[in-house]
Amino acid sequence: MSRLWTTRTWIILGGLAFGVLATLLTRWGNPPNMGICVACFWRDIAGALGLQRAEVVQYIRPEIMGFLLGALVSASVFGEFRSRGGSSPIIRFFLGMFMMIGALVFLGCPIRALVRLAGGDLNGITALAGLVFGVFIGILFLKRGYTLGRSVNMSPVAGWIMPLCMVFLIFLAISNPSFIFSSTVGPGSLHAALWISLIAGLFVGFVAQRTRMCFVGGWRDLILIRDTHLFSGIVAFFIAALVSNYALGNFSSELYHWGFEGQYVASTNHLWNFLGMTLVGLTATFLGGCPLRQIILSGEGDIDAATTILGLVAGGAFAHNFLLASSSKGVGAFGPVAVIVGLVFTLVIGFLMREKT
């Protein structure tokens, strides 16, 4: 039995449960093919706080708070909470910002790329190809000594700041004061009940912390060292989401069908879907994890990951305030320029941030 219950078994089971939950959340109220999208959820939270004024994407998504607090509980229970940081924070902030911009040009994070594909949206193929290409470029820099430097132990109080911010966001979500924006139409108006979203987030955060699940790290390890451990969680997630869509009868709805055209909140511009996710894959490789992984690390007391999260929020605000994000009508007016700037910035960082020998 001990041979059966290995770490690989747990990450596969975690991926299966996560995939089913991502599909169920759409049944419980979240937008179609957007049961879980870390980039979209942070963008919605930025809107709820008034950092961006796109009226259709404003809502405090409790799943995000659940992810981080679930990871905090897991890390605390198993003695893995450690306040640390100081690894090039300003660079991490801008890499996080560009990671968000790339995701919103595609309209989804690495998780949503799989969710969309499992729901029949073939634009997810282009996105995954771009993601893997970005990871591959990042690996070339890793092999040549790229590093953002080592983090150091810090005062425990620093590691608790982001979890306390999540508690404050829960308070705002429950009390719903007048200064919080909330969509009445569009994706931001579609959401599961607060307590369902929060419990789902807590479960995912706990599982992701225990299994080290990462939707970019799996591709990185597969390409770099031919290790399939993290990748097995990605495969399990996709299979579970696909099977769940059929089991729940989602494909009998007009919102779910196989093809590129007519998908819910999706752009069919293959070039910028590809390059947007290339930017996501490259920045995530440089940062050491996908958007979900950054939240989990922050729940473990990682202040560098918390800085990346602030970059994600800033990127979500920029993307909608300056017409960078895509929509069902196509790529945003300045989205391509932002992706190119992001790629140039990230590549320059890759060349400059190399360990001297």
GROMACS .gro file of C-alpha atoms in nm:
model
  357
    1MET     CA    1   0.000   0.000   0.000
    2SER     CA    2   0.286   0.241   0.076
    3ARG     CA    3   0.406   0.197  -0.282
    4LEU     CA    4   0.061   0.287  -0.410
    5TRP     CA    5   0.018   0.608  -0.207
    6THR     CA    6   0.318   0.796  -0.343
    7THR     CA    7   0.353   1.170  -0.398
    8ARG     CA    8   0.263   1.105  -0.762
    9THR     CA    9  -0.062   0.941  -0.654
   10TRP     CA   10  -0.152   1.243  -0.447
   11ILE     CA   11  -0.082   1.497  -0.720
   12ILE     CA   12  -0.290   1.292  -0.968
   13LEU     CA   13  -0.578   1.271  -0.721
   14GLY     CA   14  -0.538   1.641  -0.649
   15GLY     CA   15  -0.546   1.721  -1.021
   16LEU     CA   16  -0.858   1.509  -1.070
   17ALA     CA   17  -1.039   1.676  -0.780
   18PHE     CA   18  -0.931   2.020  -0.899
   19GLY     CA   19  -1.054   1.953  -1.253
   20VAL     CA   20  -1.394   1.832  -1.133
   21LEU     CA   21  -1.426   2.131  -0.901
   22ALA     CA   22  -1.338   2.377  -1.180
   23THR     CA   23  -1.626   2.234  -1.384
   24LEU     CA   24  -1.870   2.221  -1.093
   25LEU     CA   25  -1.808   2.588  -1.017
   26THR     CA   26  -1.951   2.676  -1.359
   27ARG     CA   27  -2.261   2.475  -1.270
   28TRP     CA   28  -2.284   2.657  -0.937
   29GLY     CA   29  -2.271   3.001  -1.097
   30ASN     CA   30  -1.924   3.091  -1.227
   31PRO     CA   31  -1.896   3.194  -1.596
   32PRO     CA   32  -1.896   2.912  -1.856
   33ASN     CA   33  -1.547   2.777  -1.925
   34MET     CA   34  -1.421   3.001  -1.643
   35GLY     CA   35  -1.480   2.786  -1.341
   36ILE     CA   36  -1.134   2.880  -1.219
   37CYS     CA   37  -0.904   3.137  -1.378
   38VAL     CA   38  -0.650   3.298  -1.147
   39ALA     CA   39  -0.575   3.583  -1.388
   40CYS     CA   40  -0.943   3.660  -1.452
   41PHE     CA   41  -1.021   3.643  -1.081
   42TRP     CA   42  -0.746   3.890  -0.986
   43ARG     CA   43  -0.864   4.116  -1.269
   44ASP     CA   44  -1.218   4.104  -1.127
   45ILE     CA   45  -1.090   4.187  -0.779
   46ALA     CA   46  -0.895   4.483  -0.918
   47GLY     CA   47  -1.223   4.601  -1.072
   48ALA     CA   48  -1.415   4.555  -0.749
   49LEU     CA   49  -1.161   4.775  -0.571
   50GLY     CA   50  -1.198   5.043  -0.838
   51LEU     CA   51  -0.851   4.994  -0.986
   52GLN     CA   52  -1.010   4.935  -1.326
   53ARG     CA   53  -1.356   5.049  -1.437
   54ALA     CA   54  -1.465   4.785  -1.689
   55GLU     CA   55  -1.817   4.736  -1.555
   56VAL     CA   56  -1.851   4.377  -1.677
   57VAL     CA   57  -1.552   4.241  -1.480
   58GLN     CA   58  -1.584   4.366  -1.123
   59TYR     CA   59  -1.632   4.121  -0.837
   60ILE     CA   60  -1.438   4.009  -0.529
   61ARG     CA   61  -1.375   3.645  -0.616
   62PRO     CA   62  -1.366   3.444  -0.289
   63GLU     CA   63  -1.178   3.159  -0.457
   64ILE     CA   64  -0.861   3.372  -0.453
   65MET     CA   65  -0.879   3.430  -0.079
   66GLY     CA   66  -0.949   3.061  -0.034
   67PHE     CA   67  -0.644   2.959  -0.239
   68LEU     CA   68  -0.409   3.163  -0.022
   69LEU     CA   69  -0.568   3.086   0.313
   70GLY     CA   70  -0.594   2.716   0.229
   71ALA     CA   71  -0.222   2.716   0.152
   72LEU     CA   72  -0.159   2.902   0.478
   73VAL     CA   73  -0.348   2.639   0.678
   74SER     CA   74  -0.159   2.356   0.507
   75ALA     CA   75   0.181   2.523   0.548
   76SER     CA   76   0.111   2.599   0.914
   77VAL     CA   77  -0.013   2.250   0.996
   78PHE     CA   78   0.286   2.082   0.832
   79GLY     CA   79   0.547   2.328   0.957
   80GLU     CA   80   0.624   2.479   0.617
   81PHE     CA   81   0.531   2.842   0.681
   82ARG     CA   82   0.846   3.052   0.662
   83SER     CA   83   0.865   3.425   0.606
   84ARG     CA   84   1.128   3.491   0.339
   85GLY     CA   85   1.195   3.735   0.057
   86GLY     CA   86   1.434   3.989  -0.090
   87SER     CA   87   1.488   3.821  -0.428
   88SER     CA   88   1.469   4.111  -0.677
   89PRO     CA   89   1.123   4.235  -0.568
   90ILE     CA   90   1.090   4.519  -0.821
   91ILE     CA   91   1.170   4.283  -1.108
   92ARG     CA   92   0.918   4.032  -0.977
   93PHE     CA   93   0.655   4.306  -0.964
   94PHE     CA   94   0.700   4.392  -1.332
   95LEU     CA   95   0.724   4.029  -1.440
   96GLY     CA   96   0.395   3.966  -1.258
   97MET     CA   97   0.239   4.266  -1.428
   98PHE     CA   98   0.342   4.147  -1.774
   99MET     CA   99   0.233   3.791  -1.692
  100MET     CA  100  -0.116   3.926  -1.623
  101ILE     CA  101  -0.118   4.135  -1.941
  102GLY     CA  102  -0.020   3.833  -2.151
  103ALA     CA  103  -0.293   3.626  -1.985
  104LEU     CA  104  -0.560   3.889  -2.051
  105VAL     CA  105  -0.459   3.920  -2.416
  106PHE     CA  106  -0.539   3.549  -2.443
  107LEU     CA  107  -0.823   3.583  -2.186
  108GLY     CA  108  -0.709   3.321  -1.940
  109CYS     CA  109  -0.427   3.188  -1.723
  110PRO     CA  110  -0.264   2.845  -1.779
  111ILE     CA  111  -0.547   2.687  -1.580
  112ARG     CA  112  -0.818   2.848  -1.790
  113ALA     CA  113  -0.640   2.746  -2.110
  114LEU     CA  114  -0.701   2.385  -2.004
  115VAL     CA  115  -1.053   2.462  -1.881
  116ARG     CA  116  -1.142   2.624  -2.213
  117LEU     CA  117  -0.998   2.334  -2.412
  118ALA     CA  118  -1.184   2.082  -2.194
  119GLY     CA  119  -1.502   2.277  -2.274
  120GLY     CA  120  -1.447   2.252  -2.649
  121ASP     CA  121  -1.273   2.586  -2.707
  122LEU     CA  122  -0.993   2.493  -2.947
  123ASN     CA  123  -0.831   2.833  -2.898
  124GLY     CA  124  -0.687   2.663  -2.590
  125ILE     CA  125  -0.457   2.463  -2.821
  126THR     CA  126  -0.297   2.781  -2.954
  127ALA     CA  127  -0.263   2.912  -2.599
  128LEU     CA  128  -0.099   2.595  -2.470
  129ALA     CA  129   0.142   2.596  -2.764
  130GLY     CA  130   0.239   2.953  -2.678
  131LEU     CA  131   0.272   2.866  -2.309
  132VAL     CA  132   0.505   2.574  -2.379
  133PHE     CA  133   0.709   2.787  -2.620
  134GLY     CA  134   0.749   3.053  -2.350
  135VAL     CA  135   0.855   2.788  -2.099
  136PHE     CA  136   1.108   2.653  -2.350
  137ILE     CA  137   1.263   2.998  -2.397
  138GLY     CA  138   1.276   3.041  -2.020
  139ILE     CA  139   1.456   2.710  -1.984
  140LEU     CA  140   1.727   2.826  -2.224
  141PHE     CA  141   1.795   3.117  -1.989
  142LEU     CA  142   1.786   2.892  -1.681
  143LYS     CA  143   2.054   2.675  -1.838
  144ARG     CA  144   2.269   2.984  -1.888
  145GLY     CA  145   2.257   3.091  -1.527
  146TYR     CA  146   1.946   3.310  -1.503
  147THR     CA  147   1.853   3.390  -1.144
  148LEU     CA  148   1.673   3.657  -0.948
  149GLY     CA  149   1.894   3.591  -0.649
  150ARG     CA  150   1.836   3.410  -0.325
  151SER     CA  151   1.565   3.497  -0.076
  152VAL     CA  152   1.650   3.534   0.291
  153ASN     CA  153   1.457   3.476   0.612
  154MET     CA  154   1.255   3.776   0.727
  155SER     CA  155   1.044   3.874   1.023
  156PRO     CA  156   0.733   3.653   1.050
  157VAL     CA  157   0.514   3.962   1.045
  158ALA     CA  158   0.611   4.027   0.682
  159GLY     CA  159   0.486   3.684   0.576
  160TRP     CA  160   0.151   3.745   0.743
  161ILE     CA  161   0.068   4.066   0.557
  162MET     CA  162  -0.078   3.902   0.246
  163PRO     CA  163  -0.290   3.648   0.442
  164LEU     CA  164  -0.428   3.938   0.647
  165CYS     CA  165  -0.511   4.119   0.322
  166MET     CA  166  -0.711   3.812   0.216
  167VAL     CA  167  -0.903   3.818   0.543
  168PHE     CA  168  -0.981   4.185   0.481
  169LEU     CA  169  -1.104   4.103   0.129
  170ILE     CA  170  -1.335   3.837   0.275
  171PHE     CA  171  -1.473   4.101   0.511
  172LEU     CA  172  -1.536   4.334   0.217
  173ALA     CA  173  -1.701   4.055   0.017
  174ILE     CA  174  -1.937   3.975   0.305
  175SER     CA  175  -2.016   4.331   0.411
  176ASN     CA  176  -2.030   4.465   0.051
  177PRO     CA  177  -1.976   4.835   0.136
  178SER     CA  178  -2.088   5.101  -0.110
  179PHE     CA  179  -1.736   5.173  -0.234
  180ILE     CA  180  -1.695   4.818  -0.371
  181PHE     CA  181  -1.791   4.777  -0.736
  182SER     CA  182  -1.986   4.471  -0.849
  183SER     CA  183  -2.088   4.385  -1.203
  184THR     CA  184  -2.455   4.352  -1.286
  185VAL     CA  185  -2.391   4.217  -1.637
  186GLY     CA  186  -2.111   4.021  -1.804
  187PRO     CA  187  -1.870   3.764  -1.653
  188GLY     CA  188  -1.832   3.965  -1.332
  189SER     CA  189  -2.201   3.918  -1.256
  190LEU     CA  190  -2.175   3.539  -1.280
  191HIS     CA  191  -2.046   3.372  -0.967
  192ALA     CA  192  -2.117   3.091  -0.726
  193ALA     CA  193  -2.242   3.166  -0.375
  194LEU     CA  194  -1.973   3.326  -0.162
  195TRP     CA  195  -1.946   3.035   0.082
  196ILE     CA  196  -1.923   2.779  -0.199
  197SER     CA  197  -1.646   2.975  -0.372
  198LEU     CA  198  -1.456   3.021  -0.048
  199ILE     CA  199  -1.474   2.654   0.052
  200ALA     CA  200  -1.370   2.547  -0.299
  201GLY     CA  201  -1.076   2.786  -0.282
  202LEU     CA  202  -0.970   2.660   0.060
  203PHE     CA  203  -0.973   2.303  -0.066
  204VAL     CA  204  -0.772   2.384  -0.379
  205GLY     CA  205  -0.524   2.595  -0.181
  206PHE     CA  206  -0.467   2.316   0.070
  207VAL     CA  207  -0.422   2.051  -0.200
  208ALA     CA  208  -0.201   2.271  -0.419
  209GLN     CA  209   0.028   2.347  -0.125
  210ARG     CA  210   0.066   1.983  -0.032
  211THR     CA  211   0.126   1.861  -0.388
  212ARG     CA  212   0.331   2.163  -0.513
  213MET     CA  213   0.095   2.173  -0.811
  214CYS     CA  214   0.198   2.423  -1.079
  215PHE     CA  215   0.052   2.462  -1.427
  216VAL     CA  216   0.379   2.598  -1.566
  217GLY     CA  217   0.625   2.406  -1.351
  218GLY     CA  218   0.487   2.080  -1.489
  219TRP     CA  219   0.579   2.181  -1.845
  220ARG     CA  220   0.917   2.316  -1.726
  221ASP     CA  221   1.014   1.993  -1.551
  222LEU     CA  222   0.894   1.781  -1.843
  223ILE     CA  223   1.111   1.972  -2.090
  224LEU     CA  224   1.410   2.047  -1.868
  225ILE     CA  225   1.468   1.723  -1.678
  226ARG     CA  226   1.212   1.486  -1.833
  227ASP     CA  227   1.033   1.463  -1.499
  228THR     CA  228   0.658   1.395  -1.525
  229HIS     CA  229   0.563   1.438  -1.159
  230LEU     CA  230   0.407   1.787  -1.177
  231PHE     CA  231   0.294   1.725  -1.535
  232SER     CA  232   0.084   1.428  -1.422
  233GLY     CA  233  -0.124   1.671  -1.216
  234ILE     CA  234  -0.184   1.887  -1.525
  235VAL     CA  235  -0.296   1.584  -1.729
  236ALA     CA  236  -0.523   1.465  -1.448
  237PHE     CA  237  -0.679   1.811  -1.422
  238PHE     CA  238  -0.757   1.825  -1.795
  239ILE     CA  239  -0.902   1.473  -1.808
  240ALA     CA  240  -1.123   1.542  -1.505
  241ALA     CA  241  -1.248   1.872  -1.648
  242LEU     CA  242  -1.323   1.713  -1.987
  243VAL     CA  243  -1.506   1.413  -1.842
  244SER     CA  244  -1.696   1.636  -1.599
  245ASN     CA  245  -1.821   1.859  -1.881
  246TYR     CA  246  -1.970   1.559  -2.056
  247ALA     CA  247  -2.102   1.406  -1.732
  248LEU     CA  248  -2.280   1.730  -1.638
  249GLY     CA  249  -2.427   1.764  -1.987
  250ASN     CA  250  -2.251   2.094  -2.056
  251PHE     CA  251  -2.202   2.010  -2.423
  252SER     CA  252  -2.578   2.002  -2.468
  253SER     CA  253  -2.571   2.377  -2.400
  254GLU     CA  254  -2.504   2.626  -2.679
  255LEU     CA  255  -2.224   2.773  -2.465
  256TYR     CA  256  -2.016   2.456  -2.500
  257HIS     CA  257  -1.913   2.321  -2.839
  258TRP     CA  258  -1.599   2.211  -3.017
  259GLY     CA  259  -1.443   2.472  -3.241
  260PHE     CA  260  -1.265   2.807  -3.252
  261GLU     CA  261  -1.556   3.038  -3.326
  262GLY     CA  262  -1.843   3.143  -3.101
  263GLN     CA  263  -1.678   3.053  -2.771
  264TYR     CA  264  -1.773   3.231  -2.450
  265VAL     CA  265  -1.551   3.537  -2.382
  266ALA     CA  266  -1.281   3.429  -2.625
  267SER     CA  267  -1.069   3.583  -2.897
  268THR     CA  268  -0.988   3.385  -3.211
  269ASN     CA  269  -0.675   3.583  -3.297
  270HIS     CA  270  -0.431   3.292  -3.301
  271LEU     CA  271  -0.116   3.504  -3.330
  272TRP     CA  272  -0.181   3.709  -3.017
  273ASN     CA  273  -0.331   3.417  -2.827
  274PHE     CA  274  -0.003   3.238  -2.893
  275LEU     CA  275   0.225   3.533  -2.811
  276GLY     CA  276   0.019   3.639  -2.511
  277MET     CA  277   0.062   3.296  -2.355
  278THR     CA  278   0.426   3.286  -2.465
  279LEU     CA  279   0.470   3.589  -2.240
  280VAL     CA  280   0.289   3.407  -1.960
  281GLY     CA  281   0.507   3.097  -1.996
  282LEU     CA  282   0.829   3.298  -2.007
  283THR     CA  283   0.750   3.523  -1.711
  284ALA     CA  284   0.616   3.232  -1.503
  285THR     CA  285   0.934   3.034  -1.569
  286PHE     CA  286   1.144   3.331  -1.461
  287LEU     CA  287   0.927   3.375  -1.149
  288GLY     CA  288   0.931   3.009  -1.054
  289GLY     CA  289   0.563   2.933  -1.096
  290CYS     CA  290   0.225   3.005  -1.253
  291PRO     CA  291  -0.022   3.257  -1.105
  292LEU     CA  292  -0.176   2.987  -0.883
  293ARG     CA  293   0.168   2.883  -0.757
  294GLN     CA  294   0.246   3.245  -0.666
  295ILE     CA  295  -0.065   3.253  -0.446
  296ILE     CA  296   0.029   2.925  -0.280
  297LEU     CA  297   0.385   3.044  -0.212
  298SER     CA  298   0.249   3.365  -0.064
  299GLY     CA  299   0.038   3.152   0.171
  300GLU     CA  300   0.362   2.986   0.282
  301GLY     CA  301   0.509   3.324   0.380
  302ASP     CA  302   0.694   3.400   0.056
  303ILE     CA  303   0.707   3.780   0.029
  304ASP     CA  304   0.856   3.765  -0.322
  305ALA     CA  305   0.546   3.576  -0.439
  306ALA     CA  306   0.331   3.837  -0.265
  307THR     CA  307   0.514   4.107  -0.462
  308THR     CA  308   0.437   3.914  -0.780
  309ILE     CA  309   0.069   3.911  -0.682
  310LEU     CA  310   0.075   4.289  -0.650
  311GLY     CA  311   0.216   4.293  -1.003
  312LEU     CA  312  -0.072   4.072  -1.119
  313VAL     CA  313  -0.325   4.313  -0.970
  314ALA     CA  314  -0.150   4.610  -1.130
  315GLY     CA  315  -0.142   4.426  -1.463
  316GLY     CA  316  -0.515   4.357  -1.440
  317ALA     CA  317  -0.580   4.726  -1.380
  318PHE     CA  318  -0.352   4.838  -1.664
  319ALA     CA  319  -0.497   4.586  -1.907
  320HIS     CA  320  -0.848   4.729  -1.881
  321ASN     CA  321  -0.766   5.094  -1.818
  322PHE     CA  322  -0.542   5.116  -2.124
  323LEU     CA  323  -0.724   4.889  -2.372
  324LEU     CA  324  -0.478   4.601  -2.353
  325ALA     CA  325  -0.715   4.315  -2.269
  326SER     CA  326  -0.891   4.118  -2.539
  327SER     CA  327  -1.264   4.053  -2.556
  328SER     CA  328  -1.509   3.857  -2.766
  329LYS     CA  329  -1.471   4.136  -3.023
  330GLY     CA  330  -1.098   4.072  -3.062
  331VAL     CA  331  -0.762   4.183  -2.927
  332GLY     CA  332  -0.749   4.513  -2.737
  333ALA     CA  333  -0.628   4.819  -2.928
  334PHE     CA  334  -0.291   4.828  -2.752
  335GLY     CA  335  -0.270   4.463  -2.646
  336PRO     CA  336  -0.017   4.361  -2.916
  337VAL     CA  337   0.213   4.652  -2.826
  338ALA     CA  338   0.196   4.558  -2.457
  339VAL     CA  339   0.280   4.194  -2.533
  340ILE     CA  340   0.582   4.296  -2.742
  341VAL     CA  341   0.701   4.535  -2.471
  342GLY     CA  342   0.654   4.258  -2.215
  343LEU     CA  343   0.851   4.007  -2.420
  344VAL     CA  344   1.135   4.255  -2.476
  345PHE     CA  345   1.144   4.348  -2.107
  346THR     CA  346   1.145   3.984  -1.996
  347LEU     CA  347   1.415   3.882  -2.245
  348VAL     CA  348   1.635   4.173  -2.135
  349ILE     CA  349   1.590   4.064  -1.773
  350GLY     CA  350   1.687   3.713  -1.878
  351PHE     CA  351   2.010   3.834  -2.035
  352LEU     CA  352   2.102   4.071  -1.751
  353MET     CA  353   2.005   3.857  -1.451
  354ARG     CA  354   2.262   3.585  -1.494
  355GLU     CA  355   2.481   3.453  -1.217
  356LYS     CA  356   2.842   3.555  -1.266
  357THR     CA  357   3.089   3.267  -1.267
   0.00000   0.00000   0.00000
